[in-house]
PDB file of C-alpha atoms in Angstrom:
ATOM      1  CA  UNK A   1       0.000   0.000   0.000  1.00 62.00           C
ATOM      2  CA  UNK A   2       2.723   2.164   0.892  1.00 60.00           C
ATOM      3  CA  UNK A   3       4.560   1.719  -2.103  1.00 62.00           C
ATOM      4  CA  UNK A   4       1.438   2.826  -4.119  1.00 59.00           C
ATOM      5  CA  UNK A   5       1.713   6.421  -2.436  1.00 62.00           C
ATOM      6  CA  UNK A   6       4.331   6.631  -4.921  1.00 72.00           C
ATOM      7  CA  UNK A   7       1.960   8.131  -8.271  1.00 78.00           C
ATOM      8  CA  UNK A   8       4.149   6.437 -10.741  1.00 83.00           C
ATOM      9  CA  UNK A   9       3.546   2.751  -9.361  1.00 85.00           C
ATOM     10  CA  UNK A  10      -0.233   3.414  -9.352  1.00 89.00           C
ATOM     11  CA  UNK A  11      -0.245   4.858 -12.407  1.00 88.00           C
ATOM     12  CA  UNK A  12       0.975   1.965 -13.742  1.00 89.00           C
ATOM     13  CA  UNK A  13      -0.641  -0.692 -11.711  1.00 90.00           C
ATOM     14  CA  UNK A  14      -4.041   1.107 -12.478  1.00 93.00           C
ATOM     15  CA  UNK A  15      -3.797   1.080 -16.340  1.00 91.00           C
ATOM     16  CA  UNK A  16      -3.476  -2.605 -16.232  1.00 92.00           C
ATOM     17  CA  UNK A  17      -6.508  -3.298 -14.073  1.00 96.00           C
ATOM     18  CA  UNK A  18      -8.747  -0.450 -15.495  1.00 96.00           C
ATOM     19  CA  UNK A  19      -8.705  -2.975 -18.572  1.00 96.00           C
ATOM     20  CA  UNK A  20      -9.468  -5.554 -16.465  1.00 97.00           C
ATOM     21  CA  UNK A  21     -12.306  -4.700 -14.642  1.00 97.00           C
ATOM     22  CA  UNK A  22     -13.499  -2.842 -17.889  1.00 97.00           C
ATOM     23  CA  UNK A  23     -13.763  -5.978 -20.000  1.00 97.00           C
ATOM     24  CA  UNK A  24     -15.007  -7.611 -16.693  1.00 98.00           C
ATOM     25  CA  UNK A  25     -17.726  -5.372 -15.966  1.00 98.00           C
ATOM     26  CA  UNK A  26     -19.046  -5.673 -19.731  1.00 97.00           C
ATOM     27  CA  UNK A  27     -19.749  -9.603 -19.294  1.00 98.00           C
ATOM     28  CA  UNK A  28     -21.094  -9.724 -15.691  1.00 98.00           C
ATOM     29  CA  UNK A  29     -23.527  -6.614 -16.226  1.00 97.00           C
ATOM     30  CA  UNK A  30     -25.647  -8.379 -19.357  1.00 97.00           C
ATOM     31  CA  UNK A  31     -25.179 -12.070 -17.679  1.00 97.00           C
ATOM     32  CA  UNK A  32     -26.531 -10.613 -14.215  1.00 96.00           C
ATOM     33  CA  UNK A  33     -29.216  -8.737 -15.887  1.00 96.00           C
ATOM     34  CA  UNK A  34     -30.586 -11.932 -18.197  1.00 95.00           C
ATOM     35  CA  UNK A  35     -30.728 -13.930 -15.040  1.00 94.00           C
ATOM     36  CA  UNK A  36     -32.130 -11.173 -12.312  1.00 94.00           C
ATOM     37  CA  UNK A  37     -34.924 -10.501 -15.024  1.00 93.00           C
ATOM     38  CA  UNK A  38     -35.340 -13.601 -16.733  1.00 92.00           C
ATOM     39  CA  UNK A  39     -33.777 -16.997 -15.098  1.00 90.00           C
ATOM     40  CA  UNK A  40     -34.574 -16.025 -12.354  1.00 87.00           C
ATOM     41  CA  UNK A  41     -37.998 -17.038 -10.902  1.00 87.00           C
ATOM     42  CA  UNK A  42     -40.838 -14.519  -9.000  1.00 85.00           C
ATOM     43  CA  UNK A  43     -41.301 -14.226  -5.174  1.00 84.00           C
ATOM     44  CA  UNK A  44     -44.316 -15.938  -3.723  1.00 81.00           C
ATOM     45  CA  UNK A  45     -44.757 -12.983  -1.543  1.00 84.00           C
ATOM     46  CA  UNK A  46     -43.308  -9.950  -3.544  1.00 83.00           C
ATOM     47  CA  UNK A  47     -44.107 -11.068  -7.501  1.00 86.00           C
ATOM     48  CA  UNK A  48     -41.906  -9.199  -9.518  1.00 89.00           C
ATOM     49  CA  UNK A  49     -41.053  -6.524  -7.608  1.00 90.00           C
ATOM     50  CA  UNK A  50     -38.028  -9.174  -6.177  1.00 92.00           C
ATOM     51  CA  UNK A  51     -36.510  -8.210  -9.522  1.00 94.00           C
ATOM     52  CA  UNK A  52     -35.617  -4.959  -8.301  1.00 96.00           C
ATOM     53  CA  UNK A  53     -33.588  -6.743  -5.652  1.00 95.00           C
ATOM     54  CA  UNK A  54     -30.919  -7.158  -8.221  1.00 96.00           C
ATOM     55  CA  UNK A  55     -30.268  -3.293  -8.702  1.00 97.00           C
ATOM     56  CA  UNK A  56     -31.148  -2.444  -5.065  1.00 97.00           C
ATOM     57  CA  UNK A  57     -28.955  -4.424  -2.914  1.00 96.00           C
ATOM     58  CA  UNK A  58     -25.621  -4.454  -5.386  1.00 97.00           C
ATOM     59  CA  UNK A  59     -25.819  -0.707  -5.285  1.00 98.00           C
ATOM     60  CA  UNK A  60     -26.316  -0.371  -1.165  1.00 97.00           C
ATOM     61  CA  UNK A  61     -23.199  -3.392  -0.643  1.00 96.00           C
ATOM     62  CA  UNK A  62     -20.891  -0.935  -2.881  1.00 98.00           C
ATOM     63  CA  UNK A  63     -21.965   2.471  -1.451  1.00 98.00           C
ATOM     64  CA  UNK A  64     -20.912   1.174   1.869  1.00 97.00           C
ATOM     65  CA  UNK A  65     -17.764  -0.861   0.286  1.00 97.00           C
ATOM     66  CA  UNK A  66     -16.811   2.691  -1.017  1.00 98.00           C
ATOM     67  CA  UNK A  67     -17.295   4.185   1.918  1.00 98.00           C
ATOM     68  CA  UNK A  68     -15.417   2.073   3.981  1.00 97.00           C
ATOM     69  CA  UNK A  69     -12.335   2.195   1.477  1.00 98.00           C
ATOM     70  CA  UNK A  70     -12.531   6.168   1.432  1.00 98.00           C
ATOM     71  CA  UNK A  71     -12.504   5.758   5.497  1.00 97.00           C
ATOM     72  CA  UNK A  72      -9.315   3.537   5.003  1.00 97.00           C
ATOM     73  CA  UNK A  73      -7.413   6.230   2.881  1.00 97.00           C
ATOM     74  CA  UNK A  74      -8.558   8.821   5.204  1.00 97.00           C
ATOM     75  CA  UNK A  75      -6.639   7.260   8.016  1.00 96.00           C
ATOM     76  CA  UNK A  76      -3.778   6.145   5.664  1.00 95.00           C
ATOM     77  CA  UNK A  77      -3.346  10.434   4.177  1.00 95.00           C
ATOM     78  CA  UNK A  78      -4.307  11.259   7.844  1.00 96.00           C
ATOM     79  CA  UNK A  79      -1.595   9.115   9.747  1.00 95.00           C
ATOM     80  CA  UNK A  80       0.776   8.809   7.043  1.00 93.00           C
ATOM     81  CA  UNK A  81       0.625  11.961   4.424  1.00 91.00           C
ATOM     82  CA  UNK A  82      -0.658   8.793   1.804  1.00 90.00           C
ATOM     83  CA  UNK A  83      -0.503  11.395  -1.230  1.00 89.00           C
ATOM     84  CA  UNK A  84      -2.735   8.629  -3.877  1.00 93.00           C
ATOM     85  CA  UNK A  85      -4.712   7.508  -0.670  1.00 95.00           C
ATOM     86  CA  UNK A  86      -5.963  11.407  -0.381  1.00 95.00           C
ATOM     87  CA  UNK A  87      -6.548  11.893  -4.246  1.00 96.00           C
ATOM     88  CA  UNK A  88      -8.360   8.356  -4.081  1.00 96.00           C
ATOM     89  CA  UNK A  89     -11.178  10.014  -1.633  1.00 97.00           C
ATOM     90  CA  UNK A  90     -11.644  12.948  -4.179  1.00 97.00           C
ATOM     91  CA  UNK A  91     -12.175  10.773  -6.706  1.00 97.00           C
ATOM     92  CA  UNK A  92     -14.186   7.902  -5.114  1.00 98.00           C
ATOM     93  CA  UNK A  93     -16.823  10.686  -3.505  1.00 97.00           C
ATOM     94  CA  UNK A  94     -18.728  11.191  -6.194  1.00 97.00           C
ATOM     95  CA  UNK A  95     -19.462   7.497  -7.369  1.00 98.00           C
ATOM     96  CA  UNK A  96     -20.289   6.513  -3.769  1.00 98.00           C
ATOM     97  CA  UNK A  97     -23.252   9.401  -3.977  1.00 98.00           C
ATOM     98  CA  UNK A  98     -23.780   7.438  -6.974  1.00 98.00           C
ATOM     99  CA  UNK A  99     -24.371   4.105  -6.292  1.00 98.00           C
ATOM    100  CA  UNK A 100     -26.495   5.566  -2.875  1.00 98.00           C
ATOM    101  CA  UNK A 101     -28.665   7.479  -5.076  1.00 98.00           C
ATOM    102  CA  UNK A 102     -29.547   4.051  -6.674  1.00 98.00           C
ATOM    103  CA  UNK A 103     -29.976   2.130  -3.341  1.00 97.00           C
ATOM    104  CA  UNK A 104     -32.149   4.873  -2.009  1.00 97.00           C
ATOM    105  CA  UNK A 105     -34.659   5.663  -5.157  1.00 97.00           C
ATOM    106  CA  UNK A 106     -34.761   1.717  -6.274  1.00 97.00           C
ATOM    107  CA  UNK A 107     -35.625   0.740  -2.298  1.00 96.00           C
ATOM    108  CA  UNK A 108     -38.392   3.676  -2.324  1.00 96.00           C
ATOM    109  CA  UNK A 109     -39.781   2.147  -5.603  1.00 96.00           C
ATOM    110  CA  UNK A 110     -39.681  -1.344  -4.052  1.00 94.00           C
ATOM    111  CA  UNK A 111     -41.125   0.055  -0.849  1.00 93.00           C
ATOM    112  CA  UNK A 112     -43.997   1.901  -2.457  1.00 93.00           C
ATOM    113  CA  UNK A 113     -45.515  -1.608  -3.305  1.00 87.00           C
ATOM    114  CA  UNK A 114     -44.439  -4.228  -0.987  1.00 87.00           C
ATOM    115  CA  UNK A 115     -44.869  -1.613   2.152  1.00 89.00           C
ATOM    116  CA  UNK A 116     -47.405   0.547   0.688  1.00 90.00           C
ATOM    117  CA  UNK A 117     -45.005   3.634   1.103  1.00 90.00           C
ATOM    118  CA  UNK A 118     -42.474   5.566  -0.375  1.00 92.00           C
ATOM    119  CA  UNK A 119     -40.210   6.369   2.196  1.00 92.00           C
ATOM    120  CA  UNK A 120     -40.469   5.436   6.530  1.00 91.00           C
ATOM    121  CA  UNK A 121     -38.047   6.860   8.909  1.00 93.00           C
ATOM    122  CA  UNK A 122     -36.858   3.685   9.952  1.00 90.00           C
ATOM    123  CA  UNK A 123     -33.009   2.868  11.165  1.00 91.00           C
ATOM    124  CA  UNK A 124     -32.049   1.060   8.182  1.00 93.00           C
ATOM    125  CA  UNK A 125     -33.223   4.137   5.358  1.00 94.00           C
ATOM    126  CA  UNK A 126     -32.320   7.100   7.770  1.00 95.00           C
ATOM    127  CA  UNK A 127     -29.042   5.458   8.095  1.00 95.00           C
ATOM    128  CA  UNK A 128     -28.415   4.870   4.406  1.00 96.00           C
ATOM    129  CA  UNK A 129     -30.095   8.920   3.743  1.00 97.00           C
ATOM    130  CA  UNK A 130     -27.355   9.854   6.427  1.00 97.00           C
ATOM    131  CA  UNK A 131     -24.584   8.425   4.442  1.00 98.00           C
ATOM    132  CA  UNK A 132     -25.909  10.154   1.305  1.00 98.00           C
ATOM    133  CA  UNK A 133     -25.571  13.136   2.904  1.00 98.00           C
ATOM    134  CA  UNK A 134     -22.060  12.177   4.078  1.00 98.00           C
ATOM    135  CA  UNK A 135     -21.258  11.314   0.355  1.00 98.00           C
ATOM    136  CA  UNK A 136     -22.862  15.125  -0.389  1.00 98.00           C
ATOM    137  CA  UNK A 137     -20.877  16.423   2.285  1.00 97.00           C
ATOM    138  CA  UNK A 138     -17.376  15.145   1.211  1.00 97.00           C
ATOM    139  CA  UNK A 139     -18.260  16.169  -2.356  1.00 97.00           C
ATOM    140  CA  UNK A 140     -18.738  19.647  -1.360  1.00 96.00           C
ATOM    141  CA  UNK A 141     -15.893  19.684   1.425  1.00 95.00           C
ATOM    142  CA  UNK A 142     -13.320  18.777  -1.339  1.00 94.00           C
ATOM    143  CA  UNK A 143     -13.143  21.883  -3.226  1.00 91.00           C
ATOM    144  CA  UNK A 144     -14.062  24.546  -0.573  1.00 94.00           C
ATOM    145  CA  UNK A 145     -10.631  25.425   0.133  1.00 93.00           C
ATOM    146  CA  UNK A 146      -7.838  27.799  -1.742  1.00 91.00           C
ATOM    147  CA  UNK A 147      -5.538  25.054  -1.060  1.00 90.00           C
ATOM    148  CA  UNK A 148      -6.733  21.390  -2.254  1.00 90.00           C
ATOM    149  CA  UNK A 149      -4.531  19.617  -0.051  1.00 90.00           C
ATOM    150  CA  UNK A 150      -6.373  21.625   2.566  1.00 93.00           C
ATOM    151  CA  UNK A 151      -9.552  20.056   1.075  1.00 94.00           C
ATOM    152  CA  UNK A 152      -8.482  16.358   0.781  1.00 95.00           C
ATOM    153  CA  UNK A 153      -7.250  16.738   4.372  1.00 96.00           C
ATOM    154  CA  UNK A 154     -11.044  17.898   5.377  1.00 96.00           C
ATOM    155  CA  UNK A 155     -12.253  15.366   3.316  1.00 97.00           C
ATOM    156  CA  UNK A 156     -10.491  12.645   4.845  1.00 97.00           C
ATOM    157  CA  UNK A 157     -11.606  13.385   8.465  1.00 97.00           C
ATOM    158  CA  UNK A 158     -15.062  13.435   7.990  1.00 97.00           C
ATOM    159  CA  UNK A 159     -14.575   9.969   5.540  1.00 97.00           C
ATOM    160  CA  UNK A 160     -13.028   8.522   8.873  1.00 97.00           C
ATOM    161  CA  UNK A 161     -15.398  10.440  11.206  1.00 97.00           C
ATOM    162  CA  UNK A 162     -18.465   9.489   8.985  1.00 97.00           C
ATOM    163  CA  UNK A 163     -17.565   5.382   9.308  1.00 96.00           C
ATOM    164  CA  UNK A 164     -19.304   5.446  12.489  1.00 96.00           C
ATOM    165  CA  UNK A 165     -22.434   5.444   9.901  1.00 95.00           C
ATOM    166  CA  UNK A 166     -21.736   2.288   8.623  1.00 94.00           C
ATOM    167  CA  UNK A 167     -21.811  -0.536  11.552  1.00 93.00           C
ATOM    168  CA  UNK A 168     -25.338   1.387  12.097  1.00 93.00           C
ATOM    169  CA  UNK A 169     -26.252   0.798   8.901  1.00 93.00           C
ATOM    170  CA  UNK A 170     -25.132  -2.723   8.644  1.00 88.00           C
ATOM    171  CA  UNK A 171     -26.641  -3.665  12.311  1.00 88.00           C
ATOM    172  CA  UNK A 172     -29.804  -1.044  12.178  1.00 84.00           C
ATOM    173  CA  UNK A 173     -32.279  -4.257  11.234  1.00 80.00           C
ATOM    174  CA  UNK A 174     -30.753  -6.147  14.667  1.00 80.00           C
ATOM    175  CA  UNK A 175     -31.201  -3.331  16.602  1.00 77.00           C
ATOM    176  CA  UNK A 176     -34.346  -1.572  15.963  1.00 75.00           C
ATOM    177  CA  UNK A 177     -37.254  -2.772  15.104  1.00 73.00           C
ATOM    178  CA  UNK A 178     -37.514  -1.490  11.109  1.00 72.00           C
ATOM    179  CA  UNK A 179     -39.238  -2.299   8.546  1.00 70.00           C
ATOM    180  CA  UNK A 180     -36.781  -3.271   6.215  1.00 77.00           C
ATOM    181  CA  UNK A 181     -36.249  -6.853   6.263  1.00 73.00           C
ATOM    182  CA  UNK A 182     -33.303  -7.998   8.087  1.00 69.00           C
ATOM    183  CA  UNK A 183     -29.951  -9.259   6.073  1.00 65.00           C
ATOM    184  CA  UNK A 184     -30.950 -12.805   4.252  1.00 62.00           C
ATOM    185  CA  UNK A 185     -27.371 -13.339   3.196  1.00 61.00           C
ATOM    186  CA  UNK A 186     -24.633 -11.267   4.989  1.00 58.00           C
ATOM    187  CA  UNK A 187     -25.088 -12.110   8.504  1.00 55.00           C
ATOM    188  CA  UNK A 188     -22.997 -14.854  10.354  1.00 55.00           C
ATOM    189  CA  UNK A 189     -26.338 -17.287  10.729  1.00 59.00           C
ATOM    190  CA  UNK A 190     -27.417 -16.532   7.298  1.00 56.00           C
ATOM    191  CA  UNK A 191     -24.232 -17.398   5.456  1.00 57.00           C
ATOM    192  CA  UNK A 192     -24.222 -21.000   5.645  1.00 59.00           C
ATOM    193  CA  UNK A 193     -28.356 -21.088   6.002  1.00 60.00           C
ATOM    194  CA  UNK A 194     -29.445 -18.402   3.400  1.00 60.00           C
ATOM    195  CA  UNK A 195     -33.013 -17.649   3.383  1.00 68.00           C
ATOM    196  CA  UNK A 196     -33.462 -17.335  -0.393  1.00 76.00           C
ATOM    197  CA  UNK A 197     -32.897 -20.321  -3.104  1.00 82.00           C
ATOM    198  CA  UNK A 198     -29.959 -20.161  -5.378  1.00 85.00           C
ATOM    199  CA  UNK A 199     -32.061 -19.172  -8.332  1.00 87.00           C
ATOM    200  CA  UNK A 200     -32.496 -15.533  -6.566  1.00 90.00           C
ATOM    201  CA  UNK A 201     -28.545 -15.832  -4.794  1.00 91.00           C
ATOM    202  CA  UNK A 202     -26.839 -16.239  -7.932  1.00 93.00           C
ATOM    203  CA  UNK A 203     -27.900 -13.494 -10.091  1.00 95.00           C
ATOM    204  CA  UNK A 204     -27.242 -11.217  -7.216  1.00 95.00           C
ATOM    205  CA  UNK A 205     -24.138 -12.435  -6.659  1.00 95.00           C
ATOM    206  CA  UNK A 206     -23.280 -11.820 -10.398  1.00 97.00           C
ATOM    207  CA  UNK A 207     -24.794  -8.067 -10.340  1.00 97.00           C
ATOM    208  CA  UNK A 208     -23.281  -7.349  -6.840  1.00 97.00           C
ATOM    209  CA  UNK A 209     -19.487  -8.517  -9.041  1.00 97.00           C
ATOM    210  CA  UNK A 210     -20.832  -6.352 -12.036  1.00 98.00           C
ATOM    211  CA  UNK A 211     -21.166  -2.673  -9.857  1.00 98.00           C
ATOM    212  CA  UNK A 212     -17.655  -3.894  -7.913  1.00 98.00           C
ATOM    213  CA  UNK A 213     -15.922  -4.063 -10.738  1.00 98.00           C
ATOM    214  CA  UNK A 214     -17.395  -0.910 -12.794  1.00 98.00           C
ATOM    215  CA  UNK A 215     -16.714   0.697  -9.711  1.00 98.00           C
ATOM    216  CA  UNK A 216     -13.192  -0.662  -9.344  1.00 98.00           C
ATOM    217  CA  UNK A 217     -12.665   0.667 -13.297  1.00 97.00           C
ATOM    218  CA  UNK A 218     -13.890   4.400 -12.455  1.00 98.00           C
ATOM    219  CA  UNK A 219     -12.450   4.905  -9.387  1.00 98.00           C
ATOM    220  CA  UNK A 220      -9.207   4.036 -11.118  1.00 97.00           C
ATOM    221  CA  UNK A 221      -9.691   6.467 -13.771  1.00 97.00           C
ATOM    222  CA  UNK A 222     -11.155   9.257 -11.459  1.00 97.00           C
ATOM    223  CA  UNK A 223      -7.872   8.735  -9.398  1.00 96.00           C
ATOM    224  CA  UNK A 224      -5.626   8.836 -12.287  1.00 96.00           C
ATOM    225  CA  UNK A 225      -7.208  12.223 -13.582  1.00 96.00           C
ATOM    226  CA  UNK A 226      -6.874  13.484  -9.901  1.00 95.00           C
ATOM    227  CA  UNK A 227      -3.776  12.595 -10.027  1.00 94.00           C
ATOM    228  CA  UNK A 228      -2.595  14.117 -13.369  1.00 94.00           C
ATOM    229  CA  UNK A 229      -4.978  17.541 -11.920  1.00 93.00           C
ATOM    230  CA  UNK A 230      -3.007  17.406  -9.407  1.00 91.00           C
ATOM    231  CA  UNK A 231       0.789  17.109 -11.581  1.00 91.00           C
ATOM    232  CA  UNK A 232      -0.327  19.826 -13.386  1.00 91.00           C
ATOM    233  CA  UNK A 233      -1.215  22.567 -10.428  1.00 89.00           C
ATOM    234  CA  UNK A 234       2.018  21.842  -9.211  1.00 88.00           C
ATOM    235  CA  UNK A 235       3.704  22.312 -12.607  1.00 89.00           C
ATOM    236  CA  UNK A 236       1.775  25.694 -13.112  1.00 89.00           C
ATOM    237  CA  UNK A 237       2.667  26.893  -9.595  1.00 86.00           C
ATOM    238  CA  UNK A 238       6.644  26.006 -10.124  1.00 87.00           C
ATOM    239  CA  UNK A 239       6.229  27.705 -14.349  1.00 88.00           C
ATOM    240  CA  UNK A 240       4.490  31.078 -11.575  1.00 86.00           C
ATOM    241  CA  UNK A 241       7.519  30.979  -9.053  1.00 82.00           C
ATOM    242  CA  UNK A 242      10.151  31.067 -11.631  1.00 81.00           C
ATOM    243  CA  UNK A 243       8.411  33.224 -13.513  1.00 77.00           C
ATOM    244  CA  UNK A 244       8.376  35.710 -11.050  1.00 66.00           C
ATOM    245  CA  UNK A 245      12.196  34.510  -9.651  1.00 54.00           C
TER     246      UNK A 245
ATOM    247  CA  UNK B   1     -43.850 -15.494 -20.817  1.00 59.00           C
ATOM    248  CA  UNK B   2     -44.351 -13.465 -23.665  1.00 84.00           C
ATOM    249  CA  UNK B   3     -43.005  -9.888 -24.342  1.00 87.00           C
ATOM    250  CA  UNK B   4     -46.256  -7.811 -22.973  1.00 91.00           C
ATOM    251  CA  UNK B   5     -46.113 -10.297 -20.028  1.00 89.00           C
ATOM    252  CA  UNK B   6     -42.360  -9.034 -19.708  1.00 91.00           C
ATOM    253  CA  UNK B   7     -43.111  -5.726 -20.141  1.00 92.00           C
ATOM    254  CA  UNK B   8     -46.163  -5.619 -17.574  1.00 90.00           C
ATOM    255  CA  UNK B   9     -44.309  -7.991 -15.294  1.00 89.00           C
ATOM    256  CA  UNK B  10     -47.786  -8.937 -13.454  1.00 89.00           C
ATOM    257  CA  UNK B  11     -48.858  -5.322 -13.263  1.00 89.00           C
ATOM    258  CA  UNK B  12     -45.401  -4.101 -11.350  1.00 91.00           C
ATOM    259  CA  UNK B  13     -44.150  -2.864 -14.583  1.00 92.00           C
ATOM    260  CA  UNK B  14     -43.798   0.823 -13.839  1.00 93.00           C
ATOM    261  CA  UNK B  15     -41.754   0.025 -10.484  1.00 94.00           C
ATOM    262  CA  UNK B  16     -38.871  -2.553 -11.693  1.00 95.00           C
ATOM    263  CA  UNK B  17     -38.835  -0.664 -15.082  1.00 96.00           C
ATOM    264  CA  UNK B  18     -38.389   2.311 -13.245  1.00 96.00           C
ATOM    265  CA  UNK B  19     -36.103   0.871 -10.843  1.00 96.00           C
ATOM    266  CA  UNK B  20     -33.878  -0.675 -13.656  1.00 97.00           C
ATOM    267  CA  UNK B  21     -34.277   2.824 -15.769  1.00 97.00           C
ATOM    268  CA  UNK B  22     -33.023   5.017 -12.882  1.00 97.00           C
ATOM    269  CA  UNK B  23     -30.091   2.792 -11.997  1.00 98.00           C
ATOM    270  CA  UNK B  24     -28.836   2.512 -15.580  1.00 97.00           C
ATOM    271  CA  UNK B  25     -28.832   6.375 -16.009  1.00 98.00           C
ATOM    272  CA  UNK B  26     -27.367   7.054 -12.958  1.00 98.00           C
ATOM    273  CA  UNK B  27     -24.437   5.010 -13.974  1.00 98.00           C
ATOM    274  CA  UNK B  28     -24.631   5.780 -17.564  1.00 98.00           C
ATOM    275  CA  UNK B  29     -23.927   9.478 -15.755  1.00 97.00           C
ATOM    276  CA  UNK B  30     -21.243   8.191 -13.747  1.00 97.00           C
ATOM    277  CA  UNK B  31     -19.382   7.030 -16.967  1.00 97.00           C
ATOM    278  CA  UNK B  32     -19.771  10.115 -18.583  1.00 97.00           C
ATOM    279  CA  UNK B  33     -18.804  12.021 -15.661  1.00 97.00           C
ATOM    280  CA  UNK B  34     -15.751  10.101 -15.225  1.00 97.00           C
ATOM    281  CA  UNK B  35     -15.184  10.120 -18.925  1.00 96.00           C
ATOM    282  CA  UNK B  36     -15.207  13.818 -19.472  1.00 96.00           C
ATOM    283  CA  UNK B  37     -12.567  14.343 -16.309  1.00 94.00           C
ATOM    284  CA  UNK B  38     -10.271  11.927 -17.737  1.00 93.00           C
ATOM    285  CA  UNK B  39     -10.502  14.279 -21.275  1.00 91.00           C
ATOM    286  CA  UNK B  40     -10.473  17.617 -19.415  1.00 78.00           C
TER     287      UNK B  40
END
């Protein structure tokens, strides 16, 4: 990781895996999609609406995947002066708010039928609204500041600050009593018992690798161009100071 | 199931269409996005 704070050895580990996870993204996205909407059967309970299942819950595991990694390079520029780990926050901000957006507006779709409302201040959706606004928050924090260094530094305390967010999020259904169902796959008991069939697991599974992977392929180019934004302030600041030397 | 069936998936059709159509633009807006940095 450490070795990565040097630009040059990301640069070049990144363009190899941007292809990667590019090609990879392009096969699991169409393969998830034929079997979440047509191998894979209807709910009993829920009809068709499970189908939105396979946009809602990829999106929510990799907003709080990329929140958790923006938390990690917080501590890593915080602790360390990580230079890639800072630009990496800056550039992963805006695709967390992304994939949120998605968990928040698909769930309120879902929600409108199977709960007969759009939105319910429960723990589970305040929690994931909260981290929204933490996403929001970060975005705008970034480039408030004369200095951008300045920025990434603010950004990366309220990334580590705003993790607190995300045990809540993950435990809210055990805690409270919500109405969002509580996890069927990723808890300890449910792992090894899951309460849905394979016919609903596996084309989740392969849409939950589909938005990892596109969202392992942009945040490498978003970090790259942060990083070449970055080259090139320095480069015009140096062309001012010897201008005026 | 035939294509109308599909499309009117048991009467639900607004919801997971509109579910599936606001995901894929969202994203479709995060490539762009990221896109037009990387060319800026």
């Amino acid at each position: 990781m450490f070795g990565y704070a040097n630009s040059l050895k990301f640069e070049k580990l990144s363009k190899a895996l941007i292809g990667i996870l590019a090609v990879a993204s392009a096969i699991l996205f169409p393969l998830g999609l034929y079997y979440g909407l047509l191998g894979s059967p209807d709910d009993y309970q829920q009809s068709q609406t499970v189908r939105i299942m396979y946009v809602h819950v990829p999106a929510a595991w990799t907003a709080l995947f990329c929140y958790m990694s923006m938390a990690g390079a917080g501590l890593m520029h915080i602790i360390w002066r990580h230079t890639v780990a800072g630009l990496y926050i800056r550039a992963a901000c805006g695709l967390g708010a992304g994939f949120t957006a998605i968990c928040l507006i698909t769930g309120s779709l879902w929600g409108a039928k199977m709960w007969g409302t759009w939105w319910v201040w429960d723990a589970r959706l305040t929690s994931v609204l909260i981290l929204f606004f933490l996403y929001l928050g970060i975005i705008a924090l970034k480039d408030a500041f004369d200095n951008p260094e300045r920025g990434t530094t603010a950004c990366a305390w309220l990334s580590v600050i705003g993790a607190v967010n995300i045990p809540i999020i993950k435990f809210s259904v055990d805690w409270w009593n919500t109405l969002h169902q509580p996890a069927s796959l990723t808890s300890p008991s449910k792992m090894l018992n899951p309460a849905m069939t394979n016919e609903f697991i596996i084309p989740l599974l392969i849409m939950a690798a589909a938005y990892m992977t596109l969202f392992g392929c942009l945040v490498l180019i978003r970090t790259r161009t942060e990083i070449r934004l970055r080259k090139e302030m320095v480069k015009n600041m140096r062309s001012v100071q010897h201008g005026l030397v | 199931m035939d294509w109308s069936e599909f499309i009117a998936m048991d009467g639900y059709g607004l919801y997971v269409w509109g579910a599936y159509g606001i995901t894929f633009f969202i994203l479709l807006l995060m490539l762009v996005t990221t896109w037009i940095g990387s060319r800026s």
